[in-house]
C-alpha atoms as a printed R data frame, in Angstrom:
    type eleno elety resid chain resno      x       y       z
1   ATOM     1    CA   MET     A     1  0.237  -0.106  -0.412
2   ATOM     2    CA   THR     A     2  1.538   3.309  -0.620
3   ATOM     3    CA   ILE     A     3  0.598   6.734   1.230
4   ATOM     4    CA   PRO     A     4 -0.337   9.187  -1.436
5   ATOM     5    CA   ARG     A     5  2.732  12.632  -1.115
6   ATOM     6    CA   ARG     A     6  0.188  14.572   0.270
7   ATOM     7    CA   SER     A     7 -0.715  13.464   2.960
8   ATOM     8    CA   TRP     A     8  3.085  13.034   3.987
9   ATOM     9    CA   ARG     A     9  3.357  16.649   3.517
10  ATOM    10    CA   GLY     A    10  0.214  16.655   5.631
11  ATOM    11    CA   ALA     A    11  1.637  15.186   8.321
12  ATOM    12    CA   GLY     A    12  4.983  17.174   8.126
13  ATOM    13    CA   ALA     A    13  3.760  20.259   8.367
14  ATOM    14    CA   PHE     A    14  1.168  19.229  11.428
15  ATOM    15    CA   ALA     A    15  4.283  18.697  12.747
16  ATOM    16    CA   ALA     A    16  6.111  21.694  11.998
17  ATOM    17    CA   ALA     A    17  3.085  22.844  13.339
18  ATOM    18    CA   ALA     A    18  3.564  21.207  16.920
19  ATOM    19    CA   VAL     A    19  7.752  22.350  17.376
20  ATOM    20    CA   VAL     A    20  6.616  25.657  16.958
21  ATOM    21    CA   GLY     A    21  3.683  25.989  20.023
22  ATOM    22    CA   LEU     A    22  5.923  23.241  21.331
23  ATOM    23    CA   ALA     A    23  9.005  26.117  20.971
24  ATOM    24    CA   GLY     A    24  6.474  29.142  21.569
25  ATOM    25    CA   GLY     A    25  5.429  27.707  25.040
26  ATOM    26    CA   VAL     A    26  8.681  27.369  26.951
27  ATOM    27    CA   ILE     A    27 10.119  30.661  25.286
28  ATOM    28    CA   SER     A    28  6.890  32.556  26.941
29  ATOM    29    CA   ALA     A    29  7.032  30.316  30.018
30  ATOM    30    CA   GLY     A    30 11.047  31.498  29.819
31  ATOM    31    CA   PRO     A    31 10.730  34.526  31.326
32  ATOM    32    CA   ALA     A    32  7.466  33.982  33.725
33  ATOM    33    CA   ALA     A    33 10.498  31.611  35.367
34  ATOM    34    CA   ALA     A    34 12.755  34.387  34.898
35  ATOM    35    CA   HIS     A    35 12.991  38.409  37.357
36  ATOM    36    CA   THR     A    36 12.936  36.568  40.361
37  ATOM    37    CA   PRO     A    37 13.814  39.242  43.174
38  ATOM    38    CA   THR     A    38 13.897  38.060  46.613
39  ATOM    39    CA   TRP     A    39 15.420  40.266  49.893
40  ATOM    40    CA   ALA     A    40 14.538  39.205  53.240
41  ATOM    41    CA   VAL     A    41 14.676  42.242  55.732
42  ATOM    42    CA   THR     A    42 14.477  41.148  60.781
43  ATOM    43    CA   CYS     A    43 15.467  43.808  62.802
44  ATOM    44    CA   SER     A    44 19.217  44.964  61.691
45  ATOM    45    CA   GLU     A    45 19.604  43.864  57.597
46  ATOM    46    CA   VAL     A    46 18.493  43.762  54.906
47  ATOM    47    CA   THR     A    47 19.352  40.402  52.707
48  ATOM    48    CA   LEU     A    48 19.502  40.360  49.222
49  ATOM    49    CA   ASN     A    49 19.834  37.770  46.612
50  ATOM    50    CA   LEU     A    50 18.284  38.794  42.416
51  ATOM    51    CA   THR     A    51 18.672  36.258  39.871
52  ATOM    52    CA   GLN     A    52 18.149  35.551  36.372
53  ATOM    53    CA   TYR     A    53 17.173  39.490  35.394
54  ATOM    54    CA   SER     A    54 19.027  39.957  31.290
55  ATOM    55    CA   ALA     A    55 23.013  39.560  31.291
56  ATOM    56    CA   ASP     A    56 22.444  41.378  27.979
57  ATOM    57    CA   ALA     A    57 20.181  44.711  29.489
58  ATOM    58    CA   THR     A    58 21.658  47.423  32.537
59  ATOM    59    CA   ASN     A    59 18.938  46.773  35.870
60  ATOM    60    CA   GLN     A    60 19.571  48.748  38.295
61  ATOM    61    CA   VAL     A    61 17.865  47.928  42.208
62  ATOM    62    CA   THR     A    62 18.056  50.765  45.189
63  ATOM    63    CA   VAL     A    63 17.197  50.226  48.947
64  ATOM    64    CA   SER     A    64 15.640  52.404  51.721
65  ATOM    65    CA   VAL     A    65 14.054  53.296  54.613
66  ATOM    66    CA   GLU     A    66 10.658  55.790  54.100
67  ATOM    67    CA   GLY     A    67 11.694  58.396  55.078
68  ATOM    68    CA   GLY     A    68 15.219  57.807  56.569
69  ATOM    69    CA   ASP     A    69 18.048  56.772  55.712
70  ATOM    70    CA   VAL     A    70 19.522  54.936  51.530
71  ATOM    71    CA   LEU     A    71 20.515  52.039  52.505
72  ATOM    72    CA   LEU     A    72 21.893  50.984  48.987
73  ATOM    73    CA   PRO     A    73 22.255  54.162  46.174
74  ATOM    74    CA   THR     A    74 21.556  53.055  42.563
75  ATOM    75    CA   THR     A    75 23.663  50.298  41.761
76  ATOM    76    CA   GLU     A    76 23.725  48.977  38.391
77  ATOM    77    CA   PHE     A    77 23.750  44.813  37.880
78  ATOM    78    CA   GLY     A    78 23.818  42.118  34.900
79  ATOM    79    CA   ARG     A    79 21.714  38.646  35.328
80  ATOM    80    CA   ASP     A    80 21.888  38.523  39.268
81  ATOM    81    CA   TYR     A    81 22.461  40.529  41.983
82  ATOM    82    CA   SER     A    82 23.261  40.033  46.011
83  ATOM    83    CA   THR     A    83 23.935  41.119  48.938
84  ATOM    84    CA   LYS     A    84 27.842  39.658  50.622
85  ATOM    85    CA   THR     A    85 27.647  41.389  53.769
86  ATOM    86    CA   PRO     A    86 23.436  42.267  54.131
87  ATOM    87    CA   LEU     A    87 22.852  45.967  54.927
88  ATOM    88    CA   GLN     A    88 22.789  46.410  58.390
89  ATOM    89    CA   LEU     A    89 19.562  49.082  59.562
90  ATOM    90    CA   PRO     A    90 19.567  52.035  62.032
91  ATOM    91    CA   LYS     A    91 18.514  51.080  65.363
92  ATOM    92    CA   HIS     A    92 14.999  51.716  65.572
93  ATOM    93    CA   ASP     A    93 12.928  51.905  68.510
94  ATOM    94    CA   LYS     A    94  9.761  51.636  66.667
95  ATOM    95    CA   GLU     A    95  9.002  49.470  63.082
96  ATOM    96    CA   LEU     A    96 11.051  50.909  59.966
97  ATOM    97    CA   THR     A    97  9.664  50.625  56.791
98  ATOM    98    CA   VAL     A    98 11.901  49.448  53.688
99  ATOM    99    CA   ARG     A    99 12.118  50.115  50.081
100 ATOM   100    CA   LEU     A   100 13.179  47.514  47.368
101 ATOM   101    CA   VAL     A   101 12.961  49.265  43.716
102 ATOM   102    CA   VAL     A   102 14.182  47.415  40.794
103 ATOM   103    CA   LYS     A   103 14.458  48.280  37.301
104 ATOM   104    CA   ALA     A   104 15.003  45.459  34.580
105 ATOM   105    CA   GLY     A   105 16.434  47.113  31.613
106 ATOM   106    CA   ASP     A   106 15.384  44.390  29.274
107 ATOM   107    CA   ASP     A   107 11.625  45.479  30.312
108 ATOM   108    CA   ASP     A   108  9.817  47.257  32.899
109 ATOM   109    CA   ARG     A   109  6.668  44.798  33.577
110 ATOM   110    CA   TYR     A   110 10.022  42.980  34.884
111 ATOM   111    CA   SER     A   111 10.419  45.711  37.490
112 ATOM   112    CA   VAL     A   112  9.685  46.025  41.402
113 ATOM   113    CA   ASP     A   113  8.464  48.108  43.975
114 ATOM   114    CA   GLN     A   114  8.252  45.892  46.825
115 ATOM   115    CA   THR     A   115  8.781  47.492  50.945
116 ATOM   116    CA   LYS     A   116  8.202  45.006  53.667
117 ATOM   117    CA   THR     A   117  8.528  46.513  56.937
118 ATOM   118    CA   ALA     A   118 11.323  45.644  59.718
119 ATOM   119    CA   PRO     A   119 10.498  44.694  63.556
120 ATOM   120    CA   VAL     A   120 11.925  46.511  66.645
121 ATOM   121    CA   CYS     A   121 14.690  43.792  67.748
122 ATOM   122    CA   GLU     A   122 14.538  43.197  71.753
123 ATOM   123    CA   GLY     A   123 16.928  45.469  74.059
124 ATOM   124    CA   THR     A   124 16.715  48.091  71.892
125 ATOM   125    CA   THR     A   125 13.111  49.634  72.991
126 ATOM   126    CA   PRO     A   126 14.916  49.786  77.123
127 ATOM   127    CA   GLU     A   127 18.298  52.546  75.372
128 ATOM   128    CA   PRO     A   128 15.811  55.329  76.072
129 ATOM   129    CA   THR     A   129 15.349  55.463  79.626
130 ATOM   130    CA   PRO     A   130 19.501  56.003  79.764
131 ATOM   131    CA   THR     A   131 18.281  59.644  77.578
132 ATOM   132    CA   GLU     A   132 16.260  60.883  79.760
133 ATOM   133    CA   GLU     A   133 19.493  62.045  81.813
134 ATOM   134    CA   THR     A   134 18.266  61.770  85.433
135 ATOM   135    CA   PRO     A   135 22.453  62.662  87.364
136 ATOM   136    CA   SER     A   136 21.306  65.667  85.059
137 ATOM   137    CA   GLU     A   137 18.694  65.916  88.155
138 ATOM   138    CA   THR     A   138 21.800  65.449  90.946
139 ATOM   139    CA   PRO     A   139 23.828  68.599  89.494
140 ATOM   140    CA   SER     A   140 21.147  70.825  90.094
141 ATOM   141    CA   THR     A   141 20.558  70.002  94.080
142 ATOM   142    CA   GLU     A   142 23.664  70.851  93.972
143 ATOM   143    CA   PRO     A   143 24.206  74.497  93.673
144 ATOM   144    CA   SER     A   144 21.385  73.952  97.983
145 ATOM   145    CA   LYS     A   145 25.084  73.850  99.095
146 ATOM   146    CA   PRO     A   146 25.213  77.754  98.614
147 ATOM   147    CA   GLU     A   147 22.940  78.553 101.318
148 ATOM   148    CA   ALA     A   148 25.028  76.762 104.355
149 ATOM   149    CA   PRO     A   149 26.566  80.164 104.140
150 ATOM   150    CA   GLU     A   150 23.846  80.955 106.956
151 ATOM   151    CA   PRO     A   151 25.589  80.079 109.700
152 ATOM   152    CA   SER     A   152 27.109  83.069 109.125
153 ATOM   153    CA   ALA     A   153 24.823  85.028 109.935
154 ATOM   154    CA   THR     A   154 24.593  83.761 113.986
155 ATOM   155    CA   PRO     A   155 28.430  84.974 114.176
156 ATOM   156    CA   SER     A   156 27.368  88.637 113.257
157 ATOM   157    CA   GLU     A   157 24.892  87.376 115.738
158 ATOM   158    CA   THR     A   158 26.879  86.600 118.370
159 ATOM   159    CA   ALA     A   159 29.107  89.820 117.751
160 ATOM   160    CA   THR     A   160 26.323  92.535 117.836
161 ATOM   161    CA   GLN     A   161 25.238  90.674 121.607
162 ATOM   162    CA   ALA     A   162 29.430  90.780 122.616
163 ATOM   163    CA   ALA     A   163 29.430  94.471 121.446
164 ATOM   164    CA   PRO     A   164 27.249  96.145 123.953
165 ATOM   165    CA   ALA     A   165 30.105  94.088 126.957
166 ATOM   166    CA   PRO     A   166 32.917  97.249 124.948
167 ATOM   167    CA   ALA     A   167 30.089  99.628 126.295
168 ATOM   168    CA   GLU     A   168 30.757  99.029 129.727
169 ATOM   169    CA   PRO     A   169 33.683  99.857 130.634
170 ATOM   170    CA   SER     A   170 31.592 103.631 129.530
171 ATOM   171    CA   SER     A   171 30.247 103.629 133.132
172 ATOM   172    CA   SER     A   172 32.755 103.236 135.134
173 ATOM   173    CA   ALA     A   173 34.702 105.689 134.218
174 ATOM   174    CA   PRO     A   174 33.295 108.395 135.815
175 ATOM   175    CA   ASP     A   175 35.558 106.315 138.891
176 ATOM   176    CA   LEU     A   176 37.938 107.032 137.259
177 ATOM   177    CA   ALA     A   177 37.291 109.878 136.926
178 ATOM   178    CA   GLU     A   178 36.803 111.238 140.463
179 ATOM   179    CA   THR     A   179 40.399 109.759 141.848
180 ATOM   180    CA   GLY     A   180 41.530 112.844 140.791
181 ATOM   181    CA   SER     A   181 40.839 116.149 142.291
182 ATOM   182    CA   SER     A   182 37.884 116.699 141.340
183 ATOM   183    CA   SER     A   183 35.688 114.673 144.424
184 ATOM   184    CA   ALA     A   184 38.749 114.206 146.294
185 ATOM   185    CA   THR     A   185 39.273 117.723 146.649
186 ATOM   186    CA   PRO     A   186 36.580 119.591 148.321
187 ATOM   187    CA   VAL     A   187 37.367 117.361 151.170
188 ATOM   188    CA   ILE     A   188 40.600 117.112 152.006
189 ATOM   189    CA   GLY     A   189 40.002 121.580 151.680
190 ATOM   190    CA   GLY     A   190 36.983 121.886 154.319
191 ATOM   191    CA   ALA     A   191 39.170 118.805 156.919
192 ATOM   192    CA   ALA     A   192 42.819 121.719 155.968
193 ATOM   193    CA   LEU     A   193 40.007 124.561 157.473
194 ATOM   194    CA   ALA     A   194 38.324 122.655 160.624
195 ATOM   195    CA   VAL     A   195 42.017 122.341 160.918
196 ATOM   196    CA   LEU     A   196 42.802 125.406 160.990
197 ATOM   197    CA   LEU     A   197 40.600 126.611 162.851
198 ATOM   198    CA   ALA     A   198 40.266 124.522 165.725
199 ATOM   199    CA   GLY     A   199 44.310 125.038 165.594
200 ATOM   200    CA   GLY     A   200 43.926 128.808 165.790
201 ATOM   201    CA   GLY     A   201 41.136 128.468 168.450
202 ATOM   202    CA   ILE     A   202 43.031 126.375 170.733
203 ATOM   203    CA   LEU     A   203 45.993 129.489 170.323
204 ATOM   204    CA   TRP     A   204 43.512 132.140 170.674
205 ATOM   205    CA   SER     A   205 42.330 130.006 174.177
206 ATOM   206    CA   VAL     A   206 45.458 130.118 175.139
207 ATOM   207    CA   ARG     A   207 47.079 133.265 174.792
208 ATOM   208    CA   LYS     A   208 43.450 134.420 177.057
209 ATOM   209    CA   ARG     A   209 44.810 133.035 179.551
210 ATOM   210    CA   ARG     A   210 48.026 134.056 179.560
211 ATOM   211    CA   SER     A   211 46.621 137.511 179.367
212 ATOM   212    CA   VAL     A   212 45.051 136.800 182.321
213 ATOM   213    CA   GLN     A   213 47.888 134.882 184.802
214 ATOM   214    CA   HIS     A   214 49.202 138.183 183.896
């Protein structure tokens, strides 16, 4: 039995169409599995692992903290990019929002703009308490020590109370003046006058007796 040539041609065309369809499916499935941005965020660091990007295009990646620091400035890469050393997050006492931006050079539909939340690390919450600067309160109370000069008031009071003591010699000053001739002189003069009068009287009486005898 012989098979017509037309049937062979139809079978060949069908096989060729099947091969093209399989090739197209593989090609279309390839990009779907490519451009894989894998990244992770912890409380203290960020890691990146970007794979299966086009090596013939210039791709870019940027990592930043929203409203804060830029952890990875815009960096160009080819087929793959990964962080050999994790990107360090700044110390924080509240959650941070980390943003990843990847621009694919071959097709913008493979570009990525994602955000993840970095939690607060354990043991970081007590750190704000030392910032209260409680030791500063103790120096503020130290200036009260200058109030100690109050005892200086007591010596001044004792000095003022002792001040009247020197005034006492002033009352005895007239006694010292009595040792002079002001008060004793009249007494001595009176006594001397009395003695003179007495002597004169005795002398007069003696003379009178003598005159009577003669």
